[in-house]
């Protein structure tokens, strides 16, 4: 997202200093906002809910948060990172809700960052996440103060980085990354639950559908229902490419179109992408370079991946999708199954600041399903123990367990 | 990965986790062929055998949880020294290692055969085996909490297709196939129950799960629910095999429940090949059980012999098991070995634990609590 702003008046918060590292409670101290001129650009459209966004100035962002959440337990701790850039970084959390073990872990990891420059919050992210080899992001990024407030109320910690409008939220599970503000603001809880489940199904489609198609058609056509098998077989007649190559080429073309859409100026990019896509598909089908089934599969996959709200997660799922396709192309249904297991294993062992990445589904914690997998029918934020782990919270505070 | 706060934050398991762990751990390759073994012993009364075996399994589960509850922060290998004395505890540990190594080998062998028959008949058998072993080693090296999370993730993919198949099958069951009841007396039913009990490997995981549970005493109910869901699945497998295929065909087929899928028809549904529904649960069932048995074997060896290089032991244990599959000459041999393992299961899940419990009670052994 892009926000342009110009300071007209500096913050009057004189107590706010940035010696590294120091801490202090800021809630209620920032009485007047720094006046800024903002041109918001929404990277994610929402139908309902606050439209305010964070800016690229950390003081302004902290003011935004503390004005939304004037709680005496709201704590900020400040750091200065980068031997050249001296970038201001702050963490925010609710002292009575956040898990002290996670707070101290985040502090330790931030303090251990040795970098010359911190260009963006993503530089902090890759230095503090549990595994930067994992394709899956382990921190949530948001430019919305309401999402940050909600995260803090759950016991999570926000990391603000000056010159970056994206606030990092930690820990983050897969379900946090699949969450959209609409889910919380939609009036009817059942509709929100429906869309959340639908999004999960779309993640599965985006990751596995092309691989599944390759495995079935190339190795195990006997598993396809007869009518469908005949339809697919008739579309293959006289096609020059085998199914797996056809799938790779088409997925590659879809990726190219997506990149054009992202990088070109918005109106022109969409027109070029649409025109190119239609022309390629039409010409390919007319020339019988590829069959109609693969066009359907690729279109479904691209559509499904667009439903993933987090940019980094979306990119990861695309990489996963290609890996599954490779395994399925080499070893059919068995390879598809193994790719599925490998992904499952990785997600089962992955943690974000000690919280299992798939919580509250694996480990199962039904009390957390109210605003992760589903949405509970309540006026309050549903109870969630995801960030209040099962045991040892006393041990983390240095107190004996009862 | 940074594991600094891993242990402190969340690696304790809720007792309710046991339900999923038991189901995913026990259900494996044998589920799709157990009907044959039970029907060979009990004929058309196989369903009675499963019911009788289920009662015995529930009672065994109760005894296993009672034993684990006496030593809530230790596993069997840790407290068997206190109960039996050091020399006997080593004998017990080594017996378990041999049992698990044999079981792991036969699981790999069965996977190899099924892969060759169903999925990859032109691919060298070692390739899928190595891929499975790599996945298992990777997961096992992160310990039991990671394994249980993986089990919970895989649970729906295992149970939902099985449930769907059973629901679709039930209308094809011919009730006449089950009459007359006990025409050959009670003895075949008893023999069938013995066979069924032996099929339920991995129940001993209850004795190794307890140190990870927040409250072992609360795990009795989930354990009983878990084992009885397995019993229900087994009962439905036997009922549908006998009720659809008949006693004679069930005895002759190697995988009767897989063959039964050919008889399924659902008018109006575009699904005809129900084999596809069984592919995923089959793969999930086998892989998850391999992971658990590899964990029990390798961590047991690490603990008993105080090995420091954990990963090396896991790699060696899986490597030896994969290599051992090539010393089993054919499928008939693997079925014979499987039968032996089914008999040894009695020792692993019943005789040793129950004797340990009795001796612990007689000698007044409980975990030392300061």
XYZ file of C-alpha atoms in Angstrom:
772
model
C 0.000 0.000 0.000
C 1.079 3.579 -0.518
C 0.428 6.399 1.884
C 1.787 9.848 1.248
C 1.867 12.187 4.183
C 3.326 15.468 5.190
C 3.898 16.551 8.749
C 2.299 19.844 9.551
C 2.839 19.676 13.263
C 5.213 17.584 15.293
C 4.100 15.343 18.081
C 4.168 17.012 21.465
C 5.182 13.794 23.148
C 8.418 14.991 24.705
C 8.738 11.925 26.940
C 9.082 9.775 23.930
C 12.789 9.151 23.374
C 14.481 6.411 21.394
C 17.634 5.409 23.161
C 18.235 1.743 22.538
C 16.654 -0.226 24.139
C 14.334 1.387 26.615
C 10.835 0.897 27.705
C 7.901 2.803 29.014
C 4.137 2.838 29.018
C 2.924 5.290 26.421
C -0.825 4.882 26.719
C -2.491 8.194 27.471
C 0.732 10.179 27.041
C 0.112 11.214 23.457
C -2.672 13.706 23.945
C -2.654 15.362 20.542
C -2.110 13.668 17.262
C 0.581 14.771 14.880
C -1.416 16.214 12.015
C -0.741 14.408 8.795
C -2.080 14.551 5.317
C -2.879 11.082 4.142
C -3.707 9.662 0.759
C -4.722 6.127 1.581
C -4.379 3.305 -0.865
C -6.163 0.119 0.059
C -4.222 -3.010 -0.693
C -7.197 -5.087 0.464
C -10.719 -3.926 -0.116
C -13.103 -4.290 2.781
C -16.843 -3.867 2.652
C -17.349 -2.801 6.254
C -15.273 -1.486 9.128
C -12.888 1.384 9.863
C -11.020 2.786 6.884
C -8.112 4.329 8.817
C -4.674 3.081 7.954
C -1.263 3.393 9.511
C 1.146 5.864 7.978
C 4.901 5.632 7.579
C 5.650 7.617 10.721
C 6.001 5.584 13.874
C 4.792 8.370 16.194
C 1.629 8.734 14.210
C 1.104 4.968 14.173
C 1.627 4.681 17.919
C -0.791 7.542 18.464
C -3.358 5.794 16.247
C -3.100 2.666 18.330
C -3.102 4.306 21.737
C -6.086 6.457 20.810
C -7.997 3.328 19.838
C -6.891 1.447 22.913
C -6.564 3.845 25.878
C -5.805 1.026 28.292
C -3.333 1.580 31.145
C -1.983 -1.880 30.451
C -0.966 -0.960 26.927
C 2.808 -0.976 26.993
C 5.310 0.229 24.419
C 8.993 -0.564 24.400
C 11.353 1.257 22.102
C 14.453 0.268 20.194
C 16.744 1.787 17.638
C 17.983 -0.567 14.964
C 20.509 -0.268 12.159
C 24.011 1.063 12.700
C 23.508 3.503 9.809
C 19.785 4.059 9.564
C 19.088 4.303 13.334
C 15.567 3.163 12.613
C 13.022 3.543 15.391
C 11.277 0.326 16.319
C 8.649 -0.172 19.011
C 6.781 -3.138 20.350
C 3.309 -2.834 21.833
C 1.375 -5.284 23.958
C -1.198 -5.488 26.706
C 0.686 -6.306 29.889
C -2.176 -8.207 31.477
C -2.974 -10.311 28.411
C 0.250 -11.001 26.523
C 2.234 -14.083 27.371
C 5.401 -12.878 29.151
C 7.455 -15.653 27.584
C 6.524 -14.523 24.109
C 7.110 -10.843 24.964
C 10.603 -11.552 26.299
C 11.375 -13.744 23.289
C 10.403 -10.961 20.871
C 12.506 -8.480 22.831
C 15.494 -10.828 22.758
C 15.169 -11.388 19.037
C 14.815 -7.664 18.255
C 17.793 -6.815 20.431
C 19.903 -9.390 18.633
C 19.327 -7.847 15.178
C 22.630 -6.703 13.724
C 21.980 -4.740 10.554
C 23.274 -1.577 8.960
C 19.938 -0.479 7.591
C 16.329 -1.368 8.209
C 14.557 -0.338 5.021
C 11.193 -1.752 5.953
C 9.418 -3.809 8.606
C 10.108 -6.852 6.429
C 13.793 -6.543 7.444
C 12.784 -6.913 11.079
C 10.356 -9.708 10.201
C 12.942 -11.942 8.554
C 15.299 -11.433 11.482
C 12.876 -12.364 14.224
C 10.762 -15.130 12.706
C 11.358 -18.718 13.819
C 12.392 -20.067 10.429
C 13.283 -17.941 7.448
C 13.723 -21.120 5.384
C 10.028 -21.902 5.712
C 7.831 -20.786 2.829
C 5.183 -19.708 5.322
C 5.210 -16.264 6.944
C 5.278 -16.490 10.730
C 4.292 -12.897 11.406
C 1.188 -11.128 10.248
C 1.506 -7.755 8.522
C -1.216 -5.174 8.756
C -1.645 -1.528 7.997
C -4.909 -1.369 9.924
C -5.102 -0.010 13.490
C -8.290 -1.997 14.190
C -6.585 -5.288 13.295
C -3.648 -4.339 15.526
C -6.005 -3.541 18.398
C -7.755 -6.868 17.949
C -4.419 -8.689 17.913
C -3.293 -7.009 21.128
C -6.563 -7.949 22.819
C -5.816 -11.588 21.958
C -2.458 -11.377 23.700
C -0.319 -10.824 20.635
C 2.462 -8.296 20.245
C 2.722 -5.559 17.617
C 6.058 -4.419 16.188
C 6.145 -0.896 14.721
C 8.977 0.131 12.440
C 9.491 3.759 11.468
C 9.183 4.492 7.736
C 7.007 1.438 7.273
C 3.220 1.434 7.262
C 3.115 -2.313 7.891
C 2.925 -3.315 11.524
C 4.106 -6.827 12.373
C 1.886 -8.953 14.603
C 3.390 -11.858 16.481
C 2.835 -14.715 16.977
C 0.899 -15.540 13.828
C -0.750 -18.790 12.918
C -2.023 -19.898 9.522
C -5.519 -18.853 10.560
C -4.384 -15.320 11.409
C -3.014 -15.013 7.900
C -6.285 -16.209 6.395
C -8.335 -13.783 8.457
C -9.911 -10.658 6.942
C -11.483 -7.729 8.831
C -14.778 -8.471 7.069
C -15.038 -11.721 8.992
C -15.234 -9.786 12.244
C -17.416 -6.930 10.979
C -19.984 -8.932 9.022
C -23.314 -8.898 10.866
C -24.201 -12.577 10.660
C -21.729 -14.953 12.289
C -22.783 -17.922 10.124
C -21.894 -16.042 6.940
C -18.461 -15.235 8.385
C -17.956 -18.875 9.353
C -18.996 -19.928 5.856
C -16.488 -17.585 4.205
C -13.716 -18.698 6.535
C -14.310 -22.352 5.683
C -14.562 -21.427 1.998
C -11.194 -19.671 2.236
C -9.621 -22.778 3.760
C -11.016 -24.893 0.934
C -9.629 -22.388 -1.551
C -6.186 -22.671 0.019
C -6.372 -26.441 -0.496
C -7.493 -25.963 -4.106
C -4.744 -23.422 -4.776
C -2.063 -25.683 -3.354
C -3.186 -29.083 -4.597
C -5.590 -28.966 -7.555
C -3.051 -28.895 -10.445
C -0.961 -31.610 -8.775
C -4.038 -33.753 -8.196
C -5.088 -33.327 -11.827
C -1.636 -34.361 -13.053
C -1.520 -37.378 -10.721
C -4.955 -38.615 -11.772
C -4.706 -38.047 -15.494
C -1.054 -39.088 -15.975
C -0.814 -42.053 -13.608
C -4.200 -43.221 -12.358
C -6.888 -42.480 -14.972
C -8.745 -45.575 -13.754
C -9.719 -43.574 -10.661
C -11.586 -40.968 -12.713
C -15.321 -41.569 -13.321
C -15.877 -43.010 -16.809
C -17.788 -40.090 -18.331
C -15.282 -37.578 -17.083
C -12.360 -39.769 -18.175
C -13.804 -39.927 -21.721
C -14.281 -36.163 -21.809
C -10.707 -35.532 -20.669
C -9.315 -38.188 -23.054
C -11.182 -36.704 -26.029
C -9.716 -33.279 -25.276
C -6.200 -34.778 -25.340
C -6.541 -36.141 -28.846
C -3.646 -34.935 -31.040
C -2.321 -32.581 -28.360
C 1.461 -32.094 -28.649
C 2.278 -31.879 -24.930
C 1.867 -34.476 -22.186
C -0.507 -33.508 -19.364
C 2.172 -32.533 -16.849
C 4.004 -30.297 -19.333
C 0.713 -28.773 -20.397
C -0.026 -27.998 -16.741
C 3.392 -26.446 -16.116
C 3.203 -24.266 -19.233
C -0.292 -23.061 -18.400
C 0.560 -22.374 -14.748
C 3.653 -20.483 -15.950
C 1.534 -18.364 -18.275
C -0.905 -17.654 -15.427
C 2.003 -16.549 -13.225
C 3.323 -14.260 -15.976
C -0.079 -12.623 -16.353
C -0.328 -12.176 -12.602
C 3.077 -10.480 -12.533
C 2.006 -8.112 -15.305
C -1.108 -7.218 -13.313
C 0.952 -6.451 -10.230
C 3.693 -4.408 -11.831
C 1.953 -2.349 -14.518
C 0.026 0.829 -13.659
C -3.298 -0.415 -12.343
C -5.766 0.298 -15.178
C -3.397 -0.510 -18.011
C -2.032 -3.620 -16.283
C -5.454 -5.149 -15.864
C -6.404 -4.435 -19.482
C -3.148 -5.906 -20.805
C -3.465 -8.964 -18.530
C -7.062 -9.577 -19.534
C -6.331 -9.129 -23.238
C -3.188 -11.295 -23.127
C -4.882 -14.015 -21.124
C -7.937 -14.231 -23.373
C -5.825 -14.155 -26.526
C -3.447 -16.847 -25.313
C -6.189 -19.172 -24.104
C -8.309 -18.644 -27.231
C -5.405 -19.108 -29.626
C -4.044 -22.119 -27.696
C -7.416 -23.870 -27.708
C -8.048 -23.016 -31.358
C -4.592 -24.282 -32.401
C -5.055 -27.339 -30.135
C -1.838 -26.648 -28.276
C -3.589 -27.489 -25.006
C -6.945 -28.876 -23.962
C -9.916 -27.239 -22.287
C -9.617 -29.233 -18.994
C -6.232 -27.723 -18.150
C -7.613 -24.217 -18.792
C -10.382 -24.943 -16.300
C -7.927 -26.326 -13.750
C -5.526 -23.374 -14.069
C -8.318 -20.802 -13.909
C -9.780 -22.447 -10.809
C -6.359 -22.546 -9.189
C -5.604 -18.890 -9.932
C -9.039 -17.852 -8.678
C -8.619 -19.873 -5.490
C -5.190 -18.405 -4.791
C -6.618 -14.886 -5.102
C -8.834 -15.656 -2.117
C -5.795 -15.833 0.163
C -5.633 -12.432 1.826
C -1.968 -12.366 2.879
C 0.465 -11.491 0.079
C 3.351 -13.571 1.454
C 1.130 -16.564 2.130
C -0.270 -16.302 -1.382
C 3.254 -16.383 -2.837
C 4.134 -19.361 -0.626
C 1.082 -21.322 -1.682
C 2.086 -20.809 -5.317
C 5.536 -22.227 -4.609
C 3.913 -25.138 -2.778
C 1.635 -25.650 -5.759
C 4.611 -26.035 -8.121
C 6.349 -28.451 -5.713
C 3.218 -30.602 -5.528
C 3.013 -30.565 -9.330
C 6.622 -31.782 -9.596
C 6.017 -34.628 -7.115
C 2.774 -35.623 -8.839
C 4.436 -35.506 -12.283
C 7.169 -37.888 -11.135
C 5.312 -40.256 -8.790
C 1.601 -39.842 -9.520
C -0.910 -40.240 -6.699
C 1.798 -41.547 -4.376
C 3.963 -38.474 -5.079
C 0.944 -36.256 -4.551
C 0.320 -37.970 -1.218
C 3.950 -37.571 -0.171
C 3.918 -33.873 -1.115
C 0.809 -33.533 1.023
C 2.555 -35.271 3.927
C 5.729 -33.201 3.603
C 3.695 -30.026 3.673
C 1.704 -31.347 6.650
C 4.888 -32.279 8.497
C 6.413 -28.874 7.883
C 3.302 -27.138 9.153
C 3.086 -29.445 12.171
C 6.652 -28.671 13.254
C 6.549 -24.966 12.404
C 6.016 -22.557 15.265
C 5.678 -18.847 15.593
C 7.266 -17.707 18.850
C 6.464 -21.054 20.429
C 2.877 -21.183 19.183
C 2.202 -24.094 16.810
C 1.505 -22.728 13.340
C -1.732 -24.653 12.949
C -3.168 -23.818 16.375
C -6.004 -24.142 17.312
C -6.568 -27.005 14.847
C -3.349 -28.908 15.489
C -3.063 -28.995 18.485
C -6.838 -29.039 18.736
C -8.182 -26.308 21.002
C -11.893 -25.858 20.272
C -12.125 -22.741 22.480
C -9.980 -20.949 19.911
C -12.163 -21.838 16.940
C -14.566 -18.953 17.676
C -12.461 -16.473 15.755
C -10.062 -18.592 13.773
C -11.643 -21.451 11.864
C -15.184 -20.151 12.435
C -16.786 -17.053 13.955
C -18.653 -17.338 17.196
C -21.995 -15.614 17.728
C -21.056 -13.143 20.412
C -20.896 -9.397 20.936
C -17.479 -9.769 22.577
C -14.362 -11.059 20.985
C -14.635 -14.840 21.391
C -12.397 -16.408 23.968
C -9.215 -17.729 22.410
C -6.549 -19.660 24.216
C -4.271 -19.922 21.203
C -1.833 -17.385 22.578
C -2.366 -18.427 26.181
C -0.695 -21.807 25.897
C -1.872 -24.892 27.713
C 0.689 -25.010 30.455
C 3.687 -23.372 31.965
C 2.472 -19.784 31.763
C 3.512 -19.461 35.397
C 6.887 -20.964 34.655
C 7.377 -18.352 31.957
C 6.810 -15.640 34.520
C 9.326 -17.325 36.755
C 6.631 -18.484 39.168
C 5.980 -22.083 40.194
C 3.061 -23.873 38.617
C 0.125 -24.418 40.937
C 14.703 -23.138 13.673
C 14.753 -21.275 16.927
C 13.546 -23.675 19.580
C 14.435 -21.541 22.548
C 10.966 -21.244 24.006
C 9.482 -24.283 22.340
C 9.398 -26.539 25.351
C 8.310 -23.866 27.757
C 5.325 -22.636 25.832
C 3.172 -25.368 24.458
C 4.591 -28.840 24.228
C 2.156 -30.281 26.721
C -0.770 -32.162 25.305
C -4.383 -31.867 26.307
C -5.712 -35.315 27.357
C -8.406 -35.018 24.680
C -5.604 -35.323 22.142
C -5.445 -39.019 22.985
C -8.631 -39.735 20.991
C -7.050 -38.645 17.719
C -3.626 -40.087 18.529
C -5.080 -43.537 19.235
C -7.252 -43.633 16.121
C -4.540 -42.407 13.760
C -1.868 -44.565 15.395
C -3.839 -47.808 15.307
C -5.601 -47.535 11.970
C -3.176 -48.701 9.286
C -2.821 -51.121 6.407
C -4.306 -53.968 8.444
C -7.651 -52.172 8.688
C -8.373 -53.019 5.065
C -7.442 -56.672 5.470
C -8.452 -57.509 9.048
C -11.824 -58.854 7.898
C -10.039 -61.749 6.207
C -8.171 -62.818 9.344
C -11.201 -62.574 11.626
C -13.481 -64.331 9.120
C -10.923 -67.127 8.659
C -11.148 -67.740 12.424
C -14.830 -67.074 13.136
C -16.630 -67.366 9.781
C -19.899 -65.458 9.619
C -19.686 -64.749 13.370
C -16.720 -62.433 12.792
C -18.805 -59.461 13.964
C -19.282 -61.184 17.344
C -15.528 -61.705 17.544
C -14.946 -58.007 16.953
C -17.482 -57.129 19.654
C -15.830 -59.503 22.115
C -12.369 -58.233 21.146
C -13.620 -54.674 21.601
C -14.650 -55.419 25.190
C -11.246 -56.883 25.909
C -9.518 -53.926 24.244
C -11.551 -51.456 26.308
C -10.545 -53.282 29.482
C -6.896 -53.352 28.346
C -7.059 -49.605 27.644
C -8.344 -49.051 31.181
C -5.426 -51.072 32.581
C -2.873 -49.235 30.418
C -4.159 -45.819 31.550
C -4.150 -47.026 35.180
C -0.508 -48.034 34.805
C 0.407 -44.725 33.119
C -1.429 -42.804 35.857
C 0.800 -44.382 38.537
C 3.820 -42.833 36.818
C 2.420 -39.694 35.171
C 5.765 -38.094 34.355
C 7.548 -41.210 33.167
C 7.190 -43.667 30.325
C 7.276 -47.474 30.528
C 11.039 -47.694 30.034
C 11.631 -45.172 32.826
C 9.515 -46.886 35.451
C 10.012 -50.520 34.434
C 13.424 -50.375 36.170
C 11.748 -49.434 39.453
C 9.061 -52.066 39.088
C 11.029 -55.011 37.673
C 14.624 -54.166 38.531
C 17.306 -53.158 36.024
C 18.084 -56.498 34.299
C 14.437 -57.333 33.608
C 13.699 -53.797 32.489
C 16.395 -54.183 29.820
C 14.801 -57.448 28.670
C 11.429 -55.707 28.454
C 12.886 -52.769 26.519
C 14.714 -55.020 24.056
C 11.579 -57.108 23.538
C 9.697 -53.955 22.597
C 12.496 -52.869 20.269
C 12.384 -56.206 18.427
C 8.593 -55.999 18.203
C 8.614 -52.445 16.857
C 11.485 -53.107 14.442
C 9.609 -56.113 13.033
C 6.372 -54.148 12.851
C 8.078 -51.204 11.143
C 9.704 -53.518 8.616
C 6.433 -55.211 7.787
C 4.722 -51.827 7.412
C 7.387 -50.740 4.937
C 7.068 -54.092 3.148
C 3.281 -53.783 2.899
C 3.625 -50.238 1.598
C 6.118 -51.453 -0.965
C 3.744 -54.181 -2.175
C 0.727 -51.884 -2.309
C 2.718 -49.252 -4.174
C 3.851 -51.813 -6.699
C 0.321 -53.145 -7.204
C -1.739 -49.955 -7.087
C 0.343 -46.886 -7.829
C 3.839 -47.246 -9.261
C 4.308 -50.596 -10.956
C 7.204 -49.370 -13.119
C 9.078 -47.380 -10.476
C 11.852 -49.078 -8.469
C 10.291 -49.971 -5.104
C 13.106 -48.384 -3.137
C 12.200 -44.848 -4.284
C 8.760 -44.591 -2.659
C 10.147 -46.355 0.430
C 12.954 -43.828 0.782
C 10.520 -40.941 0.347
C 8.309 -42.347 3.096
C 11.298 -42.939 5.365
C 12.618 -39.385 4.841
C 9.237 -37.936 5.756
C 8.996 -40.151 8.839
C 12.542 -39.311 10.004
C 11.890 -35.610 9.513
C 8.726 -35.676 11.617
C 10.041 -38.039 14.287
C 13.142 -35.907 14.881
C 10.808 -33.189 16.264
C 9.373 -35.513 18.905
C 5.966 -36.682 20.034
C 4.225 -33.266 20.309
C 4.997 -32.580 16.628
C 3.829 -36.103 15.731
C 0.533 -35.576 17.553
C 0.001 -32.255 15.790
C 0.607 -33.998 12.464
C -1.866 -36.726 13.467
C -4.491 -34.123 14.325
C -3.956 -32.471 10.965
C -4.292 -35.761 9.088
C -7.236 -37.037 11.114
C -10.044 -35.652 8.897
C -8.345 -36.973 5.756
C -8.258 -40.416 7.348
C -11.631 -40.646 8.997
C -13.968 -38.818 6.603
C -13.386 -41.005 3.503
C -13.612 -44.155 5.657
C -16.911 -42.956 7.143
C -18.234 -42.054 3.699
C -17.364 -45.496 2.326
C -18.971 -47.241 5.286
C -22.142 -45.164 4.948
C -22.312 -45.936 1.224
C -21.645 -49.625 1.860
C -24.209 -50.206 4.549
C -27.216 -50.385 2.205
C -25.592 -53.224 0.242
C -25.173 -55.425 3.322
C -27.275 -58.588 3.175
C -28.470 -59.437 6.667
C -28.942 -63.116 5.692
C -25.176 -63.473 5.468
C -24.934 -63.343 9.281
C -27.358 -66.180 10.058
C -27.362 -68.629 11.726
C -25.486 -67.065 14.607
C -22.834 -69.222 16.325
C -23.671 -72.286 14.261
C -20.167 -73.626 15.019
C -20.286 -72.803 18.714
C -18.478 -70.181 20.769
C -14.900 -71.350 20.193
C -14.489 -69.821 16.683
C -15.857 -66.533 18.044
C -13.232 -66.625 20.794
C -10.527 -67.453 18.268
C -11.692 -64.551 16.090
C -11.579 -62.219 19.093
C -7.991 -63.349 19.734
C -7.111 -62.540 16.116
C -8.835 -59.164 16.274
C -7.068 -58.204 19.509
C -3.728 -58.980 17.878
C -4.426 -56.655 14.977
C -4.584 -53.614 17.258
C -0.912 -52.698 17.339
C 0.241 -49.326 18.704
C -2.154 -49.251 21.672
C 1.015 -49.347 23.780
C 1.557 -45.703 22.807
C -0.573 -44.896 25.883
C 2.377 -45.943 28.034
C 4.686 -43.484 26.287
C 2.293 -40.573 25.882
C 1.726 -39.916 29.575
C 4.760 -37.638 30.248
C 3.460 -35.268 27.571
C -0.098 -35.042 28.918
C -1.203 -32.230 31.187
C -3.249 -34.670 33.273
C -2.887 -38.417 32.740
C -5.877 -39.230 34.942
C -8.141 -37.288 32.612
C -6.962 -39.369 29.672
C -9.062 -42.448 30.541
C -12.260 -41.206 28.913
C -10.536 -39.983 25.713
C -8.585 -43.261 25.530
C -11.776 -45.310 25.801
C -13.501 -43.113 23.209
C -10.495 -43.468 20.877
C -10.218 -47.246 21.115
C -13.955 -47.706 20.707
C -14.010 -45.554 17.572
C -11.334 -47.903 16.216
C -13.525 -50.835 17.288
C -16.506 -49.315 15.485
C -14.471 -48.858 12.299
C -13.268 -52.460 12.533
C -16.805 -53.715 13.183
C -18.143 -51.851 10.166
C -15.300 -53.252 8.033
C -16.126 -56.816 9.057
C -19.898 -56.340 8.716
C -19.624 -54.815 5.239
C -17.106 -57.441 4.061
C -19.225 -60.402 5.217
C -22.532 -58.716 4.363
C -21.516 -57.703 0.836
C -18.864 -60.201 -0.277
C -19.961 -63.198 1.774
C -17.776 -65.467 3.925
C -16.198 -67.408 1.052
C -14.992 -64.358 -0.936
C -13.778 -62.589 2.213
C -11.599 -65.587 3.019
C -10.145 -65.712 -0.482
C -9.392 -62.033 -1.049
C -6.198 -60.429 0.273
C -7.786 -57.007 0.750
C -11.512 -57.758 1.016
C -12.520 -54.245 2.012
C -10.697 -52.756 -0.953
C -12.316 -55.289 -3.305
C -15.711 -54.506 -1.786
C -15.521 -50.989 -3.213
C -16.168 -52.406 -6.665
C -19.685 -53.323 -5.527
C -20.604 -49.816 -4.480
C -22.971 -47.753 -6.560
C -24.644 -44.489 -5.755
C -27.288 -43.562 -8.312
C -27.100 -39.884 -9.260
C -23.541 -39.411 -7.998
C -20.831 -38.974 -10.649
C -18.437 -41.065 -8.525
C -17.916 -44.590 -9.776
C -14.412 -45.500 -8.693
C -14.637 -45.581 -4.949
C -11.064 -46.810 -4.834
C -10.042 -43.171 -5.063
C -11.781 -42.520 -1.754
C -9.685 -45.210 -0.127
C -6.361 -44.065 -1.589
C -5.895 -41.069 0.689
C -6.911 -42.746 3.978
C -4.742 -45.712 3.088
C -1.682 -43.508 2.562
C -2.436 -41.439 5.677
C -3.033 -44.534 7.806
C 0.193 -46.237 6.787
C 2.411 -43.172 6.950
C 1.174 -42.000 10.355
C 1.609 -45.453 11.878
C 5.118 -45.716 10.422
C 5.961 -42.348 12.027
C 4.662 -43.410 15.429
C 6.403 -46.793 15.451
C 9.658 -45.192 14.299
C 9.311 -42.700 17.141
C 8.709 -45.429 19.731
C 11.623 -47.494 18.425
C 14.214 -44.740 18.040
C 13.383 -42.714 21.149
C 13.202 -45.936 23.142
C 16.722 -46.877 22.013
C 17.965 -43.328 22.685
C 16.517 -43.389 26.189
C 17.485 -46.903 27.241
C 21.037 -46.767 25.892
C 21.575 -43.032 26.561
C 22.551 -42.209 22.997
C 23.267 -38.545 22.470
C 22.977 -38.288 18.713
C 19.213 -38.487 18.419
C 18.994 -37.917 14.669
C 21.590 -40.596 13.894
C 19.554 -43.207 15.805
C 16.358 -42.216 13.973
C 18.108 -42.399 10.597
C 19.721 -45.764 11.401
C 16.477 -47.264 12.747
C 14.524 -46.273 9.644
C 17.376 -47.243 7.315
C 17.648 -50.729 8.800
C 13.887 -51.221 8.617
C 13.811 -50.157 4.962
C 16.725 -52.471 4.110
C 15.143 -55.341 6.040
C 12.128 -55.260 3.707
C 14.378 -56.624 0.942
C 15.104 -59.743 3.010
C 11.422 -60.692 3.000
C 11.271 -62.740 -0.202
C 7.607 -62.463 -1.147
C 4.139 -61.439 -0.066
C 3.346 -64.846 1.455
C 6.326 -64.427 3.770
C 5.267 -60.949 4.761
C 1.793 -62.275 5.628
C 3.376 -64.966 7.792
C 5.524 -62.418 9.596
C 2.476 -60.241 10.022
C 0.670 -63.136 11.709
C 3.591 -63.584 14.105
C 3.549 -59.863 14.922
C -0.190 -60.071 15.556
C 0.470 -62.738 18.177
C 3.333 -60.733 19.693
C 0.965 -57.775 20.002
C -0.647 -59.610 22.906
C 2.625 -59.356 24.758
C 3.189 -55.704 23.850
C -0.221 -54.308 24.697
C -1.494 -56.765 27.278
C 0.857 -59.211 28.966
C 3.855 -56.960 29.749
C 1.846 -53.849 30.756
C -0.662 -55.794 32.849
C 2.074 -57.746 34.634
C 3.912 -54.459 35.214
C 0.760 -52.967 36.718
C 0.220 -55.980 38.983
C 3.833 -55.968 40.189
C 3.731 -52.185 40.692
C 0.598 -52.541 42.833
C 2.037 -55.475 44.802
C 5.330 -53.702 45.412
C 3.619 -50.371 46.064
C 5.553 -48.628 43.321
C 4.339 -45.193 42.318
C 6.165 -42.222 40.887
C 8.203 -40.391 43.487
C 6.481 -37.111 44.247
C 8.394 -34.613 46.397
